Amino acid sequence: MPIIAIVGRPNVGKSMLFNKLAGRRLSIVEDTPGVTRDRLYAPCEWCGRPFTLIDTGGLEPTANDDMLRFMRAQTTIAIENADVILMICDVRTGVTAADRDIANLLKRSRKEVVLCVNKCDSVGSLPAELYEFYELGLGDPYPVSSLHGHGTGDLLDACFERFPPEEAAQEQSEPVRVTILGKPNVGKSSLLNKLLGQERVIVSDVAGTTRDAVDERLDNEHGSFIFTDTAGIRRKSKVEESIEHYSVLRAVMSIERSDVCLLMLDAREGVTEQDTKIAGLANEAGKPSVIVVNKWDAVEKDDKTMGALTRDIRQDLLFMSYAPVEFVSALTGSRVTRLFEHIGHVYTQNRIRISTGQLNDVLADAVTKTQPPTDKGRRLKIYYMTQASTQPPHFVAFCNDKRLFHFSYKNYIVNQIKQTFGLDGTPIRFTIRERGEKD
Ligand code: GDP
Ligand code: GDP
């Protein structure tokens, strides 16, 4: 999915525009424990084509951050990850020094940029101040009022014109994009080196991307892969990385670009709070994950250690029960190649398509085995189920009354689907609708 990232100095209206463009879709983001509810990113759609919208301003600088440095950091992250960057200015203040600074960074990046001049609230003739923004050298400024929504259609059209062509993005033989996630020092770079080094068929320089330096392509008997090491991104950038939330923003963006996440834990520490956060991000994005317990060589163990640690991990990452767990050593290479099988498995599952006919067979069986609940004499009726989308598999059930569709019955139906189709490796979405209810 293409990514649009919003950048701009404080108070120009980034979050208001974000909310306007994302609309009510924001509310569908599911709750995951351990995840900050910052509205950092949202799945969106324009003229039937989906995209991801990211608000780099969703993270506020802390009191001791230098504002200019903070903005540069956010802009750099957007440059590294987005397909199109939406730079927002404020028509009321005109062009400021900070705007020029951001614009210069963007120009040097040679990324696709759309310049948006916000707070053009009055309808009719364009404000004369608009023309001032040509000075930034980012092409035509698009006047918008985030407050009223004026101009947002033209703005999105402009972004879409700058997206990579759709056919290219959906090519059959596309390699599997794998992002290696984990806190600093957990062993991400070591793992990447082991994954690449052992196979020897390394093709760097992925054509057509501006991310050659951090994306590593690998072709082997398991398939074609592009690995992104989030630490690699960090080392390359000139931005100082003192603040944890930059790494959250980076993680969010690289998760969005990936098909599969490798979530690395340190075997000596188990699941830390930061691990839970990162795992939550991958889960919310609907991406399948493999939990990679690294530094297994450094653990004193007996025949019970692995079982006990697995139980602890399962307990701490309850919302991720679908992710396989593998114990590796990036140092010695032990069990590292097994990761390819896990990646292949969860990738396939994440892209599964189940026909409506098959789903309704499952539904009929399930309803026969366990009757739907009743409330005050009214019984839940489930008319039919269908798969609305894939990556992750999203199922929709249509019923007579949502309130009767209890949590436990929903889980029961989801489990029936999982069991029937062996869907053990991917997050799943399940939506309940009443008949006649739109979208
Ligand atoms: P951010 O810091 O860039 O995310 O900016 P915000 O979205 O928080 O907006 C800053 C201020 O500008 C808020 O008081 C908004 O209500 C106001 N604002 C944002 N967009 C518009 C707009 O299109 N028109 C007007 N009049 N005010 C706006
Ligand atoms: P990153 O910051 O996540 O990329 O971590 P690095 O790959 O740079 O590794 C951080 C440190 O952990 C280095 O000193 C590595 O040698 C060490 N390390 C990485 N993997 C292992 C492992 O499997 N076992 C042991 N004992 N040390 C490891």
Coordinates of C-alpha atoms and ligand atoms in Angstrom, one line a residue:
M1 CA 0.0 0.0 0.0
P2 CA 1.4 3.4 -0.9
I3 CA 2.2 5.7 2.0
I4 CA 1.5 9.4 2.3
A5 CA 3.3 11.1 5.1
I6 CA 2.3 14.5 6.5
V7 CA 5.1 16.9 7.5
G8 CA 5.2 20.5 8.6
R9 CA 6.0 22.7 11.5
P10 CA 3.7 22.8 14.6
N11 CA 0.3 24.4 14.4
V12 CA -0.1 24.4 10.6
G13 CA -2.9 21.9 11.0
K14 CA -1.3 18.6 10.4
S15 CA -3.5 16.6 12.8
M16 CA -6.6 18.4 11.7
L17 CA -5.9 17.5 8.1
F18 CA -5.0 14.0 9.1
N19 CA -8.3 13.5 10.8
K20 CA -10.2 15.0 7.9
L21 CA -8.6 12.7 5.4
A22 CA -8.7 9.6 7.6
G23 CA -12.3 10.3 8.6
R24 CA -14.2 7.8 10.6
R25 CA -11.9 5.0 9.5
L26 CA -9.8 5.9 12.5
S27 CA -12.3 4.3 14.8
I28 CA -11.9 0.9 13.3
V29 CA -8.4 0.5 14.6
E30 CA -8.6 -2.2 17.2
D31 CA -7.4 -2.0 20.8
T32 CA -4.2 -3.7 21.5
P33 CA -2.7 -3.7 25.0
G34 CA 0.6 -1.9 25.3
V35 CA 0.1 0.3 22.3
T36 CA -0.1 4.0 22.7
R37 CA -3.3 5.3 21.1
D38 CA -1.6 8.0 19.3
R39 CA -3.2 8.5 16.0
L40 CA -0.1 8.1 14.1
Y41 CA -1.3 6.4 11.0
A42 CA -4.6 5.4 9.4
P43 CA -5.7 3.1 6.6
C44 CA -7.5 5.3 4.1
E45 CA -9.1 5.1 0.7
W46 CA -9.5 7.5 -2.2
C47 CA -11.5 6.7 -5.3
G48 CA -11.3 3.0 -4.4
R49 CA -7.6 2.9 -4.0
P50 CA -6.2 2.2 -0.5
F51 CA -3.3 4.1 1.0
T52 CA -1.8 4.6 4.4
L53 CA -1.7 8.1 5.9
I54 CA 1.0 8.9 8.5
D55 CA 1.1 12.0 10.6
T56 CA 4.7 12.6 11.6
G57 CA 3.5 15.4 13.8
G58 CA 1.4 12.9 15.8
L59 CA 4.4 12.8 18.1
E60 CA 5.0 15.9 20.1
P61 CA 8.5 17.0 21.0
T62 CA 9.4 16.9 24.6
A63 CA 10.2 20.1 26.4
N64 CA 13.9 19.8 26.0
D65 CA 13.8 19.1 22.2
D66 CA 15.1 21.6 19.9
M67 CA 12.1 22.3 17.6
L68 CA 14.1 22.6 14.4
R69 CA 16.0 19.4 15.0
F70 CA 12.8 17.7 15.9
M71 CA 11.1 18.7 12.6
R72 CA 14.2 17.7 10.6
A73 CA 14.1 14.3 12.3
Q74 CA 10.4 13.8 11.4
T75 CA 10.9 14.9 7.9
T76 CA 13.9 12.6 7.4
I77 CA 11.9 9.6 8.6
A78 CA 9.1 10.6 6.2
I79 CA 11.6 10.8 3.3
E80 CA 13.0 7.4 4.1
N81 CA 9.7 5.7 4.1
A82 CA 6.9 7.5 2.3
D83 CA 6.0 7.3 -1.3
V84 CA 4.6 10.9 -1.3
I85 CA 5.2 13.6 1.2
L86 CA 2.5 16.1 2.0
M87 CA 4.1 19.2 3.3
I88 CA 1.7 21.5 5.1
C89 CA 2.0 25.3 5.5
D90 CA -0.3 27.9 7.0
V91 CA -1.7 30.6 4.7
R92 CA -2.2 32.9 7.7
T93 CA 1.5 33.0 8.7
G94 CA 2.8 32.9 5.2
V95 CA 6.2 31.3 4.5
T96 CA 8.4 31.0 7.6
A97 CA 12.0 30.2 8.1
A98 CA 11.1 26.8 9.4
D99 CA 9.0 26.1 6.3
R100 CA 12.0 26.9 4.1
D101 CA 14.1 24.6 6.2
I102 CA 11.8 21.7 5.7
A103 CA 11.3 22.5 2.0
N104 CA 15.1 22.4 1.5
L105 CA 15.4 19.0 3.1
L106 CA 12.6 17.7 0.9
K107 CA 14.0 19.1 -2.3
R108 CA 17.4 17.5 -1.6
S109 CA 15.7 14.2 -1.1
R110 CA 14.2 14.2 -4.6
K111 CA 11.1 12.5 -3.2
E112 CA 7.6 13.2 -4.5
V113 CA 6.3 16.1 -2.6
V114 CA 2.9 17.8 -2.7
L115 CA 2.7 21.3 -1.1
C116 CA -0.5 22.0 0.8
V117 CA -1.4 25.5 2.1
N118 CA -3.8 25.0 4.9
K119 CA -6.4 27.3 6.5
C120 CA -7.7 28.7 3.2
D121 CA -11.1 28.7 4.7
S122 CA -13.0 31.1 2.5
V123 CA -14.7 29.7 -0.6
G124 CA -14.4 31.4 -4.0
S125 CA -11.4 33.3 -5.1
L126 CA -8.0 32.0 -4.0
P127 CA -6.2 34.1 -1.4
A128 CA -3.4 36.3 -2.8
E129 CA -1.1 35.0 -0.1
L130 CA -1.2 31.6 -1.8
Y131 CA 1.3 32.6 -4.5
E132 CA 3.9 33.4 -1.9
F133 CA 4.4 29.7 -1.4
Y134 CA 5.8 29.2 -4.9
E135 CA 9.0 30.5 -3.3
L136 CA 9.5 27.1 -1.6
G137 CA 10.3 25.6 -5.0
L138 CA 8.0 22.6 -4.4
G139 CA 5.7 23.2 -7.3
D140 CA 2.0 24.3 -7.2
P141 CA 0.7 25.0 -3.7
Y142 CA -2.7 23.3 -3.1
P143 CA -5.1 25.4 -1.1
V144 CA -7.0 23.5 1.5
S145 CA -9.2 24.1 4.5
S146 CA -8.8 21.2 6.9
L147 CA -11.5 22.7 9.0
H148 CA -14.1 22.5 6.2
G149 CA -12.6 19.9 4.0
H150 CA -12.3 22.2 0.9
G151 CA -9.6 21.3 -1.5
T152 CA -8.8 17.9 0.0
G153 CA -10.0 16.1 -3.1
D154 CA -7.6 17.9 -5.4
L155 CA -4.9 17.4 -2.9
L156 CA -5.4 13.6 -2.8
D157 CA -5.6 13.6 -6.6
A158 CA -2.2 15.3 -6.7
C159 CA -0.7 12.7 -4.3
F160 CA -2.1 9.8 -6.3
E161 CA -0.6 11.1 -9.5
R162 CA 2.7 10.8 -7.8
F163 CA 2.3 7.2 -6.6
P164 CA 4.3 4.4 -8.1
P165 CA 2.2 2.7 -10.8
E166 CA -0.3 0.2 -9.4
E167 CA 0.6 -2.7 -11.7
A168 CA 4.2 -2.6 -10.6
A169 CA 3.1 -2.8 -7.0
Q170 CA 1.1 -5.9 -7.6
E171 CA 3.4 -8.0 -9.7
Q172 CA 3.1 -11.7 -9.1
S173 CA 6.7 -12.4 -8.4
E174 CA 7.2 -9.6 -5.9
P175 CA 9.6 -10.6 -3.2
V176 CA 8.4 -10.9 0.4
R177 CA 9.2 -7.8 2.3
V178 CA 10.4 -8.6 5.8
T179 CA 11.1 -6.1 8.5
I180 CA 13.3 -6.9 11.4
L181 CA 12.0 -5.2 14.5
G182 CA 13.3 -5.0 18.0
K183 CA 14.9 -2.8 20.5
P184 CA 18.5 -1.6 20.1
N185 CA 21.1 -4.3 20.6
V186 CA 18.7 -7.2 20.4
G187 CA 20.7 -8.4 17.4
K188 CA 18.9 -7.1 14.4
S189 CA 21.9 -6.4 12.3
S190 CA 23.6 -9.6 13.3
L191 CA 20.6 -11.6 12.3
L192 CA 20.4 -9.8 8.9
N193 CA 24.0 -10.5 8.3
K194 CA 23.5 -14.2 9.1
L195 CA 20.4 -14.4 6.9
L196 CA 22.2 -12.9 4.0
G197 CA 25.7 -14.3 4.6
Q198 CA 24.7 -17.9 4.8
E199 CA 23.0 -17.9 1.5
R200 CA 25.6 -16.0 -0.5
V201 CA 23.1 -15.1 -3.2
I202 CA 22.9 -11.5 -2.3
V203 CA 21.5 -8.9 -4.6
S204 CA 21.8 -5.5 -3.1
D205 CA 20.6 -2.4 -4.9
V206 CA 16.9 -3.0 -5.3
A207 CA 16.0 -1.3 -8.5
G208 CA 13.5 1.4 -8.4
T209 CA 13.7 2.3 -4.8
T210 CA 15.5 5.0 -3.0
R211 CA 16.1 2.8 -0.1
D212 CA 18.9 0.7 -1.5
A213 CA 21.1 1.1 1.4
V214 CA 18.8 -0.3 4.0
D215 CA 16.9 -2.9 1.9
E216 CA 18.7 -6.1 1.2
R217 CA 17.4 -8.5 -1.4
L218 CA 18.0 -12.2 -1.1
D219 CA 17.0 -15.0 -3.4
N220 CA 17.3 -18.6 -2.2
E221 CA 15.5 -21.9 -2.4
H222 CA 12.9 -20.5 0.0
G223 CA 12.0 -17.7 -2.3
S224 CA 12.8 -14.0 -2.9
F225 CA 13.0 -11.6 0.0
I226 CA 13.7 -8.0 0.8
F227 CA 14.9 -7.5 4.3
T228 CA 14.7 -4.2 6.1
D229 CA 16.7 -3.8 9.2
T230 CA 15.2 -0.9 11.1
A231 CA 18.5 -0.4 12.9
G232 CA 20.2 0.0 9.6
I233 CA 18.0 2.9 8.8
R234 CA 19.0 4.5 12.1
R235 CA 22.7 4.2 11.6
K236 CA 22.5 5.7 8.1
S237 CA 20.6 8.8 9.1
K238 CA 22.4 11.8 10.4
V239 CA 19.6 12.4 12.9
E240 CA 20.5 12.0 16.5
E241 CA 18.5 9.2 18.0
S242 CA 18.1 10.2 21.6
I243 CA 14.4 9.9 21.8
E244 CA 12.5 6.7 21.8
H245 CA 9.5 8.0 19.9
Y246 CA 11.5 8.4 16.7
S247 CA 12.1 4.7 16.8
V248 CA 8.3 4.2 17.2
L249 CA 7.7 6.3 14.1
R250 CA 10.3 4.4 12.2
A251 CA 8.9 1.1 13.3
V252 CA 5.4 2.1 12.2
M253 CA 6.5 3.1 8.8
S254 CA 8.7 0.1 8.1
I255 CA 5.9 -2.2 9.4
E256 CA 3.5 -0.5 6.9
R257 CA 6.0 -1.3 4.1
S258 CA 6.4 -4.9 5.0
D259 CA 4.6 -8.2 4.4
V260 CA 6.1 -10.0 7.4
C261 CA 7.6 -8.8 10.7
L262 CA 10.4 -10.5 12.6
L263 CA 9.9 -9.4 16.1
M264 CA 13.2 -10.0 17.9
L265 CA 13.4 -10.5 21.7
D266 CA 16.4 -11.0 23.9
A267 CA 16.3 -14.5 25.4
R268 CA 17.9 -13.2 28.5
E269 CA 15.3 -10.6 29.1
G270 CA 12.1 -12.1 27.8
V271 CA 9.4 -9.6 26.7
T272 CA 10.0 -6.0 27.8
E273 CA 7.6 -3.2 27.6
Q274 CA 9.2 -1.8 24.5
D275 CA 8.8 -5.3 22.8
T276 CA 5.1 -5.3 23.7
K277 CA 4.7 -1.9 22.1
I278 CA 6.4 -2.9 18.9
A279 CA 4.5 -6.2 18.7
G280 CA 1.3 -4.2 19.2
L281 CA 2.1 -2.0 16.2
A282 CA 2.6 -5.0 14.0
N283 CA -0.6 -6.5 15.2
E284 CA -2.6 -3.4 14.7
A285 CA -1.3 -3.1 11.2
G286 CA -2.6 -6.6 10.5
K287 CA 0.9 -7.9 9.5
P288 CA 1.9 -11.4 10.4
S289 CA 4.9 -11.8 12.7
V290 CA 7.5 -14.4 13.7
I291 CA 8.7 -14.0 17.2
V292 CA 12.5 -14.5 17.1
V293 CA 14.1 -15.2 20.5
N294 CA 17.7 -14.3 20.0
K295 CA 20.9 -14.8 22.0
W296 CA 19.7 -18.3 22.9
D297 CA 23.4 -19.3 23.0
A298 CA 23.9 -16.9 26.0
V299 CA 21.2 -18.5 28.2
E300 CA 22.0 -21.1 30.8
K301 CA 19.4 -23.7 30.1
D302 CA 18.1 -27.2 30.7
D303 CA 15.4 -29.2 29.0
K304 CA 12.6 -27.1 30.5
T305 CA 13.9 -23.6 29.7
M306 CA 12.5 -23.4 26.2
G307 CA 9.1 -24.5 27.3
A308 CA 9.0 -22.1 30.2
L309 CA 10.2 -19.1 28.2
T310 CA 7.7 -19.9 25.4
R311 CA 4.9 -19.9 28.0
D312 CA 6.0 -16.5 29.4
I313 CA 6.2 -15.0 25.9
R314 CA 2.7 -16.3 25.0
Q315 CA 1.4 -14.9 28.3
D316 CA 3.0 -11.4 27.7
L317 CA 2.0 -11.3 24.0
L318 CA -1.4 -12.8 24.3
F319 CA -2.8 -10.7 21.4
M320 CA -0.2 -12.3 19.2
S321 CA -1.0 -16.0 19.7
Y322 CA -0.8 -16.5 15.9
A323 CA 2.9 -15.7 15.7
P324 CA 5.3 -18.7 15.7
V325 CA 8.2 -18.6 18.1
E326 CA 11.7 -19.6 17.2
F327 CA 14.8 -19.6 19.4
V328 CA 17.9 -18.6 17.5
S329 CA 21.4 -17.3 17.9
A330 CA 22.3 -14.6 15.4
L331 CA 25.9 -15.0 16.7
T332 CA 26.3 -18.7 15.9
G333 CA 23.6 -18.9 13.2
S334 CA 21.8 -21.7 15.1
R335 CA 18.3 -22.2 13.7
V336 CA 18.4 -19.0 11.7
T337 CA 17.5 -20.7 8.4
R338 CA 14.3 -22.0 10.0
L339 CA 13.0 -18.5 9.9
F340 CA 12.6 -18.7 6.1
E341 CA 10.0 -21.5 6.6
H342 CA 8.1 -19.5 9.2
I343 CA 8.2 -16.4 7.0
G344 CA 6.8 -18.3 4.1
H345 CA 4.1 -19.9 6.2
V346 CA 2.7 -16.7 7.8
Y347 CA 3.0 -14.8 4.5
T348 CA 0.8 -17.3 2.7
Q349 CA -1.7 -17.3 5.5
N350 CA -1.9 -13.5 5.7
R351 CA -2.9 -13.5 2.0
I352 CA -5.4 -16.3 2.0
R353 CA -8.7 -15.9 0.2
I354 CA -11.6 -18.0 1.3
S355 CA -14.7 -18.1 -0.9
T356 CA -18.1 -17.0 0.5
G357 CA -19.4 -20.5 -0.2
Q358 CA -16.7 -22.2 2.0
L359 CA -17.2 -19.6 4.8
N360 CA -20.9 -20.3 4.9
D361 CA -20.4 -24.0 5.1
V362 CA -18.3 -23.3 8.2
L363 CA -21.0 -21.0 9.5
A364 CA -23.7 -23.6 9.0
D365 CA -21.7 -26.2 10.8
A366 CA -20.8 -23.9 13.7
V367 CA -24.4 -22.8 14.3
T368 CA -25.6 -26.3 14.3
K369 CA -22.9 -27.3 16.9
T370 CA -23.5 -24.4 19.2
Q371 CA -26.7 -22.4 18.9
P372 CA -26.3 -18.6 18.7
P373 CA -27.2 -16.8 21.9
T374 CA -30.6 -15.3 22.8
D375 CA -31.6 -12.3 24.8
K376 CA -35.1 -11.7 26.1
G377 CA -36.5 -14.3 23.7
R378 CA -34.7 -12.9 20.7
R379 CA -32.1 -15.1 19.0
L380 CA -29.1 -14.0 17.1
K381 CA -29.4 -14.9 13.4
I382 CA -26.3 -14.8 11.3
Y383 CA -27.4 -14.6 7.7
Y384 CA -24.0 -15.1 6.0
M385 CA -20.3 -14.4 6.1
T386 CA -17.9 -13.2 3.5
Q387 CA -14.3 -12.3 3.3
A388 CA -14.0 -8.5 2.6
S389 CA -10.3 -8.3 2.1
T390 CA -6.9 -9.9 2.6
Q391 CA -3.6 -9.0 4.3
P392 CA -4.9 -9.6 6.9
P393 CA -7.9 -11.8 6.2
H394 CA -11.0 -9.7 7.1
F395 CA -14.3 -11.5 7.5
V396 CA -17.6 -9.8 7.8
A397 CA -20.7 -11.5 9.3
F398 CA -24.2 -10.1 8.6
C399 CA -26.8 -10.6 11.3
N400 CA -30.1 -9.5 12.6
D401 CA -28.9 -7.6 15.7
K402 CA -25.3 -6.8 16.6
R403 CA -26.1 -6.6 20.3
L404 CA -26.9 -10.2 20.3
F405 CA -23.5 -11.1 18.8
H406 CA -21.7 -11.6 22.1
F407 CA -17.9 -11.5 22.3
S408 CA -17.7 -15.2 23.2
Y409 CA -19.8 -16.2 20.2
K410 CA -17.7 -14.1 17.9
N411 CA -14.6 -15.8 19.3
Y412 CA -16.2 -19.1 18.7
I413 CA -17.0 -18.4 15.1
V414 CA -13.5 -17.0 14.5
N415 CA -12.0 -20.1 16.0
Q416 CA -14.1 -22.3 13.7
I417 CA -12.8 -20.5 10.7
K418 CA -9.2 -20.8 12.0
Q419 CA -9.6 -24.5 12.6
T420 CA -11.2 -25.3 9.3
F421 CA -8.7 -23.5 7.2
G422 CA -5.7 -24.0 9.4
L423 CA -5.3 -20.3 9.9
D424 CA -2.8 -20.3 12.7
G425 CA -0.2 -17.8 11.5
T426 CA -1.9 -14.5 10.8
P427 CA -3.9 -11.9 12.6
I428 CA -7.5 -11.9 11.5
R429 CA -10.1 -9.2 11.5
F430 CA -13.8 -9.9 12.1
T431 CA -16.6 -7.4 11.6
I432 CA -20.2 -7.8 12.5
R433 CA -22.8 -5.9 10.5
E434 CA -26.6 -5.8 10.6
R435 CA -28.4 -6.5 7.4
G436 CA -28.8 -3.3 5.3
E437 CA -26.0 -1.6 7.2
K438 CA -23.6 0.1 4.8
D439 CA -19.8 0.0 5.1
Ligands
GDP1 P1 -0.5 20.6 14.0 O1 0.3 21.0 15.2 O2 0.2 20.9 12.7 O3 -0.9 19.2 14.0 O4 -1.8 21.5 13.9 P2 -3.3 21.2 14.5 O5 -4.0 20.3 13.6 O6 -3.2 20.9 15.9 O7 -3.9 22.7 14.3 C1 -3.4 23.8 14.9 C2 -4.5 24.9 15.0 O8 -4.9 25.3 13.7 C3 -5.7 24.3 15.7 O9 -6.2 25.4 16.5 C4 -6.7 24.1 14.6 O10 -8.0 24.2 15.0 C5 -6.3 25.1 13.5 N1 -6.6 24.7 12.2 C6 -6.2 23.6 11.6 N2 -6.6 23.6 10.3 C7 -7.3 24.7 10.1 C8 -8.1 25.2 9.0 O11 -8.1 24.7 7.9 N3 -8.7 26.4 9.2 C9 -8.6 27.1 10.3 N4 -9.3 28.2 10.4 N5 -8.0 26.6 11.4 C10 -7.3 25.4 11.3
GDP2 P1 20.9 -4.3 16.8 O1 21.2 -3.0 17.5 O2 19.6 -4.9 17.2 O3 21.2 -4.3 15.4 O4 22.0 -5.4 17.5 P2 23.4 -5.9 16.9 O5 23.2 -6.9 15.8 O6 24.2 -4.7 16.6 O7 23.9 -6.7 18.2 C1 24.1 -6.1 19.4 C2 25.1 -6.9 20.2 O8 24.5 -8.2 20.6 C3 26.4 -7.2 19.5 O9 27.4 -7.1 20.4 C4 26.2 -8.6 19.0 O10 27.5 -9.3 18.9 C5 25.4 -9.2 20.1 N1 24.6 -10.4 19.6 C6 23.7 -10.3 18.6 N2 23.2 -11.5 18.4 C7 23.7 -12.4 19.4 C8 23.5 -13.7 19.8 O11 22.7 -14.5 19.2 N3 24.1 -14.2 20.9 C9 25.0 -13.4 21.6 N4 25.6 -13.9 22.6 N5 25.2 -12.1 21.2 C10 24.6 -11.6 20.2

